[in-house]
Amino acid sequence: MKKTQISILGCGWLGLALAKNFIAQHYKVKGSTTSQDKVATLQEAGIQPYVFTLGTTNDATLFADFLANSDVVVINFPPKRVADIVNMYQEQIRAILPFIKAEQKVVFVSSTSVYQNTNDWVSEELENHPEKESGKAVFAAENLLRSTLQNRLTILRFAGLFGYDRVPGRFLANKKELSNGNAPVNMIHQDDCIGLIMTVIKRKAWGEIINGCSDVHPLRKRFYVLAAKKLGLTPPEFKKEDSVSFKKVSNIKSKMLLHYTYKRPNPLVFVM
């Protein structure tokens, strides 16, 4: 019986952990990195490594080999913080698209930054109007992939990432006069990112857009103050405000469609 093979485009904080989980379940994994220094790390994990940077590397043979014979391609790299972020990210996606075969399925790791603040719940059905350039870049990439891959693509929109060596206490420590202290935060643990990606593939849930977010949405002020204190850092200070601007990401579709139960449903557990 043929082993399922996965190509993971971007073996960083999430991609490397994802690859290790696939390998533990007897998948074959090809993984990309932009750094030659990371090749040994990927090899030690059992990943077949490829080194390239989309938008810079121009090697059709390398791209074709990276994707060859894989059943699923996971596109998992964020847009670079550059001036022309929206166009550059689309160009990077366009560089790999011609090498994805008609029979291959694709998971795109997106972000809830595609949603504008509504001061209410946001779900996958909302008409998107991203407010930040990074959100605009990710949404443009989503649309590019959807127009090309259609029902072979599933988009997973993840909330703020945390877990293990990605510790939220460092994000806002020592900062002062921060706004939106009484706004709910949207977070997702690395374990649930991996769980959702693997569930999409196992359940063959293609042609979907699905949010990934913890069940509990603690207030921003409480969460980041506790997170800093737990690390022994100076907690952030927030303004006293009468109004807030926020969105509250719904994870109902991930539970209903995928029958997924969140392993880390309450981010507060990790900062108290």
CSV table of C-alpha atoms in Angstrom, one decimal:
chain,number,residue,atom,x,y,z
A,1,MET,CA,0.0,0.0,0.0
A,2,LYS,CA,1.4,3.4,-1.0
A,3,LYS,CA,2.3,5.7,1.8
A,4,THR,CA,0.6,9.1,1.8
A,5,GLN,CA,3.2,11.8,0.9
A,6,ILE,CA,2.9,15.4,2.0
A,7,SER,CA,4.9,18.4,0.8
A,8,ILE,CA,5.1,21.2,3.4
A,9,LEU,CA,6.0,24.6,1.9
A,10,GLY,CA,7.5,26.3,4.9
A,11,CYS,CA,9.0,24.2,7.8
A,12,GLY,CA,9.2,27.0,10.4
A,13,TRP,CA,7.7,27.0,13.9
A,14,LEU,CA,4.4,25.4,12.8
A,15,GLY,CA,5.6,23.5,9.6
A,16,LEU,CA,8.4,21.6,11.4
A,17,ALA,CA,6.1,20.4,14.2
A,18,LEU,CA,3.4,19.5,11.6
A,19,ALA,CA,5.9,17.4,9.6
A,20,LYS,CA,7.0,15.5,12.8
A,21,ASN,CA,3.4,14.7,13.5
A,22,PHE,CA,2.9,13.4,9.9
A,23,ILE,CA,6.0,11.3,10.1
A,24,ALA,CA,4.9,9.8,13.5
A,25,GLN,CA,1.8,8.6,11.6
A,26,HIS,CA,3.9,7.1,8.8
A,27,TYR,CA,3.4,9.7,6.2
A,28,LYS,CA,6.3,10.6,3.9
A,29,VAL,CA,7.2,14.3,4.1
A,30,LYS,CA,9.1,16.7,1.9
A,31,GLY,CA,9.7,20.0,3.6
A,32,SER,CA,11.1,23.4,2.4
A,33,THR,CA,13.2,25.9,4.2
A,34,THR,CA,14.8,29.2,3.2
A,35,SER,CA,17.9,28.4,5.2
A,36,GLN,CA,20.7,26.0,4.4
A,37,ASP,CA,21.4,25.9,8.2
A,38,LYS,CA,18.1,24.2,8.8
A,39,VAL,CA,18.7,21.2,6.5
A,40,ALA,CA,20.3,19.1,9.2
A,41,THR,CA,17.3,19.7,11.5
A,42,LEU,CA,14.9,18.6,8.8
A,43,GLN,CA,16.9,15.5,8.0
A,44,GLU,CA,17.1,14.5,11.7
A,45,ALA,CA,13.3,14.7,11.9
A,46,GLY,CA,13.0,12.4,8.9
A,47,ILE,CA,12.0,15.1,6.4
A,48,GLN,CA,13.3,15.2,2.9
A,49,PRO,CA,14.7,18.8,2.8
A,50,TYR,CA,14.5,21.4,0.0
A,51,VAL,CA,16.1,24.9,0.2
A,52,PHE,CA,14.6,27.7,-1.7
A,53,THR,CA,13.0,31.1,-1.4
A,54,LEU,CA,9.9,31.8,-3.5
A,55,GLY,CA,10.3,35.0,-5.4
A,56,THR,CA,14.1,34.7,-5.4
A,57,THR,CA,14.8,31.1,-6.3
A,58,ASN,CA,14.0,30.4,-10.0
A,59,ASP,CA,14.5,26.6,-10.4
A,60,ALA,CA,11.7,24.8,-12.1
A,61,THR,CA,13.4,21.4,-11.6
A,62,LEU,CA,13.7,22.0,-7.9
A,63,PHE,CA,10.1,23.1,-7.5
A,64,ALA,CA,8.8,20.1,-9.5
A,65,ASP,CA,10.8,17.6,-7.5
A,66,PHE,CA,9.7,19.2,-4.2
A,67,LEU,CA,6.0,18.6,-5.2
A,68,ALA,CA,6.5,15.3,-7.2
A,69,ASN,CA,4.3,12.4,-6.1
A,70,SER,CA,2.8,14.2,-3.1
A,71,ASP,CA,-0.9,13.7,-2.4
A,72,VAL,CA,-1.2,16.9,-0.5
A,73,VAL,CA,0.6,20.2,-0.5
A,74,VAL,CA,0.6,22.4,2.6
A,75,ILE,CA,1.3,26.0,1.9
A,76,ASN,CA,2.5,27.4,5.2
A,77,PHE,CA,4.6,30.6,5.1
A,78,PRO,CA,3.5,34.1,6.1
A,79,PRO,CA,3.9,37.2,4.0
A,80,LYS,CA,7.2,39.1,4.5
A,81,ARG,CA,7.0,42.5,6.2
A,82,VAL,CA,8.0,44.5,3.2
A,83,ALA,CA,6.6,47.7,1.7
A,84,ASP,CA,4.8,46.0,-1.2
A,85,ILE,CA,3.6,43.1,0.9
A,86,VAL,CA,0.4,42.4,-1.0
A,87,ASN,CA,2.0,42.1,-4.5
A,88,MET,CA,5.1,40.3,-3.2
A,89,TYR,CA,3.1,37.6,-1.4
A,90,GLN,CA,1.0,36.9,-4.5
A,91,GLU,CA,4.2,36.7,-6.6
A,92,GLN,CA,5.6,34.1,-4.2
A,93,ILE,CA,2.4,32.0,-4.5
A,94,ARG,CA,2.4,32.4,-8.3
A,95,ALA,CA,5.9,31.0,-8.4
A,96,ILE,CA,4.8,27.6,-7.0
A,97,LEU,CA,1.3,27.3,-8.5
A,98,PRO,CA,2.4,26.0,-12.0
A,99,PHE,CA,4.0,23.0,-10.4
A,100,ILE,CA,1.0,21.8,-8.4
A,101,LYS,CA,-0.6,18.9,-10.4
A,102,ALA,CA,-4.3,18.6,-11.1
A,103,GLU,CA,-4.6,15.5,-8.8
A,104,GLN,CA,-2.9,17.2,-5.8
A,105,LYS,CA,-4.9,18.7,-2.9
A,106,VAL,CA,-3.8,21.8,-1.1
A,107,VAL,CA,-4.1,23.2,2.4
A,108,PHE,CA,-3.4,26.9,2.7
A,109,VAL,CA,-2.5,28.1,6.1
A,110,SER,CA,-4.2,31.5,6.3
A,111,SER,CA,-5.0,34.0,9.1
A,112,THR,CA,-8.0,35.5,10.8
A,113,SER,CA,-6.3,38.9,9.9
A,114,VAL,CA,-8.5,38.7,6.8
A,115,TYR,CA,-11.4,39.7,8.9
A,116,GLN,CA,-12.1,43.3,9.8
A,117,ASN,CA,-13.1,44.4,13.3
A,118,THR,CA,-16.9,44.2,13.6
A,119,ASN,CA,-17.2,44.4,17.4
A,120,ASP,CA,-19.0,41.1,17.0
A,121,TRP,CA,-18.5,37.5,16.0
A,122,VAL,CA,-16.9,36.8,12.6
A,123,SER,CA,-17.4,33.6,10.6
A,124,GLU,CA,-16.3,32.2,7.3
A,125,GLU,CA,-19.4,33.7,5.5
A,126,LEU,CA,-18.5,37.3,6.3
A,127,GLU,CA,-17.5,39.5,3.4
A,128,ASN,CA,-13.9,40.3,4.0
A,129,HIS,CA,-12.4,43.8,4.3
A,130,PRO,CA,-8.9,43.3,5.9
A,131,GLU,CA,-7.7,46.4,7.7
A,132,LYS,CA,-3.9,45.7,7.9
A,133,GLU,CA,-1.6,45.2,5.0
A,134,SER,CA,-0.7,41.7,6.1
A,135,GLY,CA,-4.4,40.7,6.2
A,136,LYS,CA,-4.8,42.2,2.7
A,137,ALA,CA,-1.8,40.1,1.4
A,138,VAL,CA,-3.2,36.9,2.9
A,139,PHE,CA,-6.7,37.5,1.5
A,140,ALA,CA,-5.3,38.3,-1.9
A,141,ALA,CA,-3.3,35.0,-1.8
A,142,GLU,CA,-6.5,33.1,-0.8
A,143,ASN,CA,-8.3,34.5,-3.8
A,144,LEU,CA,-5.5,33.7,-6.1
A,145,LEU,CA,-5.3,30.1,-4.9
A,146,ARG,CA,-9.1,29.7,-5.0
A,147,SER,CA,-9.3,30.9,-8.6
A,148,THR,CA,-6.7,28.4,-9.6
A,149,LEU,CA,-7.3,25.4,-7.5
A,150,GLN,CA,-11.0,25.7,-6.7
A,151,ASN,CA,-12.3,22.6,-4.9
A,152,ARG,CA,-8.9,21.0,-4.5
A,153,LEU,CA,-8.1,23.7,-1.9
A,154,THR,CA,-9.0,24.1,1.7
A,155,ILE,CA,-8.1,27.4,3.5
A,156,LEU,CA,-7.5,27.3,7.3
A,157,ARG,CA,-7.7,30.7,8.9
A,158,PHE,CA,-5.8,30.5,12.1
A,159,ALA,CA,-6.1,33.0,15.0
A,160,GLY,CA,-3.0,34.2,16.9
A,161,LEU,CA,-0.5,31.4,17.2
A,162,PHE,CA,1.0,30.3,20.5
A,163,GLY,CA,2.4,27.2,22.2
A,164,TYR,CA,5.6,25.7,23.5
A,165,ASP,CA,8.5,28.0,22.5
A,166,ARG,CA,6.1,30.6,21.2
A,167,VAL,CA,5.2,32.3,24.5
A,168,PRO,CA,2.6,35.1,24.4
A,169,GLY,CA,4.1,36.8,27.5
A,170,ARG,CA,6.9,38.3,25.5
A,171,PHE,CA,4.7,39.8,22.8
A,172,LEU,CA,3.6,42.9,24.8
A,173,ALA,CA,5.8,42.9,27.9
A,174,ASN,CA,7.2,46.3,29.0
A,175,LYS,CA,4.8,48.2,26.7
A,176,LYS,CA,2.7,51.1,27.9
A,177,GLU,CA,-0.4,53.0,26.8
A,178,LEU,CA,-1.7,50.1,24.8
A,179,SER,CA,-5.3,50.2,23.5
A,180,ASN,CA,-8.1,47.7,23.3
A,181,GLY,CA,-7.4,46.2,26.8
A,182,ASN,CA,-11.0,45.2,27.1
A,183,ALA,CA,-11.2,43.5,23.7
A,184,PRO,CA,-11.4,39.7,23.5
A,185,VAL,CA,-8.4,38.0,22.0
A,186,ASN,CA,-8.4,35.2,19.4
A,187,MET,CA,-5.7,32.6,19.9
A,188,ILE,CA,-5.0,29.0,18.8
A,189,HIS,CA,-2.4,26.6,20.2
A,190,GLN,CA,0.1,24.8,17.9
A,191,ASP,CA,-1.5,21.5,18.8
A,192,ASP,CA,-4.8,22.6,17.4
A,193,CYS,CA,-3.3,24.0,14.3
A,194,ILE,CA,-1.7,20.6,13.6
A,195,GLY,CA,-4.9,18.8,14.6
A,196,LEU,CA,-7.0,20.8,12.2
A,197,ILE,CA,-4.6,20.4,9.3
A,198,MET,CA,-4.4,16.6,9.8
A,199,THR,CA,-8.2,16.3,10.3
A,200,VAL,CA,-8.9,18.2,7.0
A,201,ILE,CA,-6.6,15.8,5.2
A,202,LYS,CA,-7.9,12.6,6.8
A,203,ARG,CA,-11.6,13.6,6.3
A,204,LYS,CA,-10.9,14.9,2.8
A,205,ALA,CA,-12.6,18.1,3.6
A,206,TRP,CA,-11.7,19.9,0.4
A,207,GLY,CA,-13.1,23.1,-1.1
A,208,GLU,CA,-13.7,24.7,2.3
A,209,ILE,CA,-12.7,27.8,4.3
A,210,ILE,CA,-12.4,27.0,8.0
A,211,ASN,CA,-11.5,29.1,11.0
A,212,GLY,CA,-9.2,27.8,13.7
A,213,CYS,CA,-9.5,29.5,17.1
A,214,SER,CA,-9.7,28.4,20.7
A,215,ASP,CA,-13.1,28.2,22.4
A,216,VAL,CA,-12.3,30.8,25.0
A,217,HIS,CA,-11.6,34.5,24.2
A,218,PRO,CA,-10.0,36.1,27.3
A,219,LEU,CA,-9.8,39.9,27.5
A,220,ARG,CA,-6.6,41.2,25.9
A,221,LYS,CA,-5.5,43.1,29.1
A,222,ARG,CA,-5.9,40.1,31.4
A,223,PHE,CA,-4.3,37.6,29.0
A,224,TYR,CA,-1.1,39.6,28.3
A,225,VAL,CA,-0.7,40.8,31.9
A,226,LEU,CA,-0.9,37.3,33.2
A,227,ALA,CA,1.4,36.0,30.4
A,228,ALA,CA,4.1,38.5,31.2
A,229,LYS,CA,3.9,37.9,34.9
A,230,LYS,CA,4.2,34.2,34.4
A,231,LEU,CA,7.6,34.8,32.7
A,232,GLY,CA,8.7,37.2,35.3
A,233,LEU,CA,8.6,40.1,32.8
A,234,THR,CA,7.2,43.6,33.3
A,235,PRO,CA,3.5,43.4,32.4
A,236,PRO,CA,2.1,45.7,29.7
A,237,GLU,CA,0.0,48.7,30.7
A,238,PHE,CA,-3.3,49.5,29.0
A,239,LYS,CA,-5.1,52.8,28.6
A,240,LYS,CA,-8.4,53.4,30.3
A,241,GLU,CA,-10.9,53.4,27.4
A,242,ASP,CA,-14.7,53.6,27.1
A,243,SER,CA,-14.8,51.9,23.7
A,244,VAL,CA,-12.9,49.0,22.0
A,245,SER,CA,-12.5,47.7,18.5
A,246,PHE,CA,-12.4,43.9,18.1
A,247,LYS,CA,-13.6,40.8,16.3
A,248,LYS,CA,-14.5,37.5,18.0
A,249,VAL,CA,-13.6,34.5,15.7
A,250,SER,CA,-16.1,31.7,15.6
A,251,ASN,CA,-14.8,28.2,15.5
A,252,ILE,CA,-18.3,26.6,15.0
A,253,LYS,CA,-17.7,25.4,11.5
A,254,SER,CA,-14.5,23.6,12.4
A,255,LYS,CA,-16.4,21.6,15.1
A,256,MET,CA,-19.5,20.9,12.9
A,257,LEU,CA,-17.8,20.1,9.6
A,258,LEU,CA,-14.7,18.3,10.9
A,259,HIS,CA,-16.2,17.0,14.2
A,260,TYR,CA,-13.1,18.5,15.7
A,261,THR,CA,-12.7,18.9,19.5
A,262,TYR,CA,-10.1,21.5,20.5
A,263,LYS,CA,-7.2,20.1,22.6
A,264,ARG,CA,-6.3,23.5,24.1
A,265,PRO,CA,-9.7,25.3,24.3
A,266,ASN,CA,-8.7,27.9,26.9
A,267,PRO,CA,-5.6,30.0,26.3
A,268,LEU,CA,-5.8,31.3,29.9
A,269,VAL,CA,-4.6,27.9,31.2
A,270,PHE,CA,-1.2,28.6,29.7
A,271,VAL,CA,-0.7,32.0,31.4
A,272,MET,CA,-2.1,31.5,34.9
